[in-house]
Amino acid sequence: MSLFSPKRKKLYEGKAKILYEGPEPGTIIQYFKDDAACRGPKHDTISGKGVLNNAISSFLMSKLGEIGVPTHLLKKLNMREQLVAQVDIIPIEVVVRNYAAGSLVKRYGLEKGKALPRAIVEYYLKKDELNNPMVSEEHITAFGVASLPEIDEIYSLAMRINDYLSGMFLGVGLRLADFKLEFGRQFLSEHELRIIVADEISPDHCRLWDMKTNMDFGHDIYREESVDVIARFREVAARLGVFPDLTGNTDSNGDVLSMADAAERASQSAKTKEAGSA
Ligand code: 5GP
């Protein structure tokens, strides 16, 4: 199947992303929507958010790739899409925390904003109907969600990613308070698999605080009524030196078309021209 096929198959649609069948076996196209990704947001849809998250996530994943952390990113295709490796998602949300915030503060009565003496890695079972309960390594292995060597690998990758990203964000004046990761199993052959980073790493899944002003730059800003979410996410991108490519195809609203939509539109317009000249 060509990347431009307008008939590509939708595999999954979530809150913030759509997955389509990729052009080669073992590949998937990950499309970033503008819908807010977190629970109870004040903003439902934020025009342009998908473009920024695609750009930031592609940048961070490719940097992780450079230091030897395996990720599912194969290539950023356009403003809203990435070509990624197909994985068997491990249904656990892995949260790494450097500062007290969010559910950690609520659960343990800590003071918000306090630096933790060491980074904490937590696991939450991906089960919306149970409100994603926190689980231990024991639950994960006993329930057969992942094996002990897999959890060890996830833990050490999460810590390495945290060290690298914390340093990168500190370099641009932002504290990485906490963030969420997802991992998947990539089958290299029938008998060989490895654990790789999947999903996305973007402000949607992070708490980021400005080092001087403490201003929020991560997903907590959805809870603020009058904040310009896009301006904040754009600032994160700009500080990282990431500038979304603005040369893609756009529709009449100036929104970006996926490759499939652009191909469909081109084919419709060719048909109309053909009919006109007949
Ligand atoms: P908390 O448990 O404090 O609510 O979240 C910890 C971190 O994990 C935050 O940076 C948050 O962005 C991320 N996180 C946890 N669960 C979700 C989720 O369901 N959606 C998103 N977008 N982020 C989440």
Coordinates of N, CA, C and O and ligand atoms in Angstrom, one line a residue, residues 15 37-39 93-97 101-104 107 122 124 128 132 177-180 203-207 219-220 222-223, ligand 1:
K15 N -8.2 9.3 22.2 CA -8.6 10.7 22.5 C -7.8 11.6 21.6 O -8.3 12.6 21.1
A37 N -6.1 15.7 25.5 CA -5.8 14.3 25.8 C -6.1 14.0 27.3 O -6.0 12.8 27.6
C38 N -6.3 15.0 28.1 CA -6.4 14.6 29.5 C -7.8 14.7 30.1 O -8.7 15.2 29.4
R39 N -7.9 14.1 31.3 CA -9.2 14.0 31.9 C -9.8 15.4 32.3 O -9.0 16.2 32.9
E93 N 0.6 2.4 32.0 CA 1.1 3.7 31.9 C 2.3 3.9 32.9 O 2.1 3.5 34.0
V94 N 3.4 4.3 32.4 CA 4.6 4.4 33.2 C 4.8 5.9 33.5 O 5.0 6.7 32.6
V95 N 4.7 6.2 34.8 CA 4.8 7.7 35.2 C 6.1 7.8 35.9 O 6.4 7.1 36.8
V96 N 6.9 8.8 35.5 CA 8.2 9.1 36.2 C 8.0 10.5 36.8 O 7.6 11.4 36.2
R97 N 8.4 10.6 38.1 CA 8.2 11.8 38.8 C 9.5 12.3 39.4 O 10.2 11.6 40.1
A101 N 3.6 16.5 42.6 CA 2.5 17.2 41.8 C 1.4 16.2 41.6 O 1.5 15.0 41.8
G102 N 0.2 16.7 41.1 CA -0.9 15.9 40.7 C -1.3 14.8 41.7 O -1.5 15.1 42.9
S103 N -1.5 13.6 41.2 CA -2.1 12.5 42.0 C -1.1 12.1 43.2 O -1.5 11.6 44.2
L104 N 0.2 12.4 43.0 CA 1.1 12.1 44.1 C 0.8 12.9 45.3 O 0.8 12.5 46.4
R107 N -2.5 11.8 46.8 CA -2.5 10.5 47.5 C -1.7 10.5 48.8 O -2.1 9.8 49.7
E122 N 6.3 5.0 38.6 CA 5.0 4.3 39.0 C 4.4 3.6 37.8 O 4.6 4.1 36.7
Y124 N 0.6 2.3 36.1 CA -0.8 2.3 36.2 C -1.4 1.3 35.1 O -0.9 1.4 33.9
D128 N -9.5 2.0 31.5 CA -10.4 3.2 31.7 C -11.5 2.9 32.6 O -11.9 3.7 33.5
N132 N -7.8 3.5 35.6 CA -6.3 3.2 35.5 C -5.7 3.1 36.9 O -5.0 4.0 37.3
A177 N 8.6 18.1 35.8 CA 8.1 17.6 37.1 C 7.7 16.1 37.0 O 8.1 15.4 37.9
D178 N 7.0 15.7 36.0 CA 6.7 14.3 35.8 C 6.2 14.1 34.4 O 5.9 15.1 33.6
F179 N 6.1 12.9 34.0 CA 5.7 12.6 32.6 C 5.3 11.1 32.5 O 5.6 10.3 33.4
K180 N 4.5 10.8 31.4 CA 4.0 9.5 31.2 C 4.6 8.9 30.0 O 4.8 9.5 29.0
P203 N 4.1 17.7 25.5 CA 3.6 18.4 26.6 C 2.2 17.9 27.1 O 1.9 18.0 28.3
D204 N 1.5 17.2 26.2 CA 0.2 16.6 26.6 C 0.4 15.5 27.7 O -0.5 15.2 28.5
H205 N 1.6 14.9 27.8 CA 1.9 13.8 28.8 C 2.9 14.2 29.8 O 3.5 13.4 30.5
C206 N 3.2 15.5 30.0 CA 4.2 16.0 30.9 C 3.7 17.1 31.8 O 2.7 17.8 31.4
R207 N 4.3 17.2 33.0 CA 4.2 18.5 33.7 C 5.5 19.2 33.6 O 6.6 18.6 33.9
H219 N 0.5 19.6 30.5 CA -0.9 19.3 30.3 C -1.8 20.0 31.4 O -3.0 20.1 31.2
D220 N -1.2 20.4 32.5 CA -2.0 21.1 33.5 C -2.7 22.3 33.0 O -3.7 22.8 33.6
Y222 N -4.5 22.7 30.6 CA -5.9 22.5 30.1 C -6.9 22.9 31.2 O -8.0 23.2 30.9
R223 N -6.5 22.8 32.5 CA -7.4 23.1 33.6 C -7.6 24.6 33.8 O -8.5 25.0 34.5
Ligands
5GP1 P1 -0.9 12.3 37.7 O1 -0.9 10.9 38.1 O2 -0.2 13.2 38.6 O3 -2.3 12.8 37.3 O4 -0.1 12.3 36.3 C1 1.3 12.1 36.3 C2 1.9 12.4 34.9 O5 1.4 11.4 34.0 C3 1.4 13.7 34.3 O6 2.5 14.4 33.7 C4 0.4 13.4 33.3 O7 0.5 14.2 32.2 C5 0.7 12.0 32.9 N1 -0.5 11.2 32.7 C6 -1.0 10.2 33.5 N2 -2.1 9.7 33.0 C7 -2.4 10.4 31.9 C8 -3.5 10.2 30.9 O8 -4.4 9.4 31.0 N3 -3.4 11.1 29.9 C9 -2.4 12.0 29.7 N4 -2.3 12.8 28.7 N5 -1.3 12.1 30.6 C10 -1.4 11.3 31.7

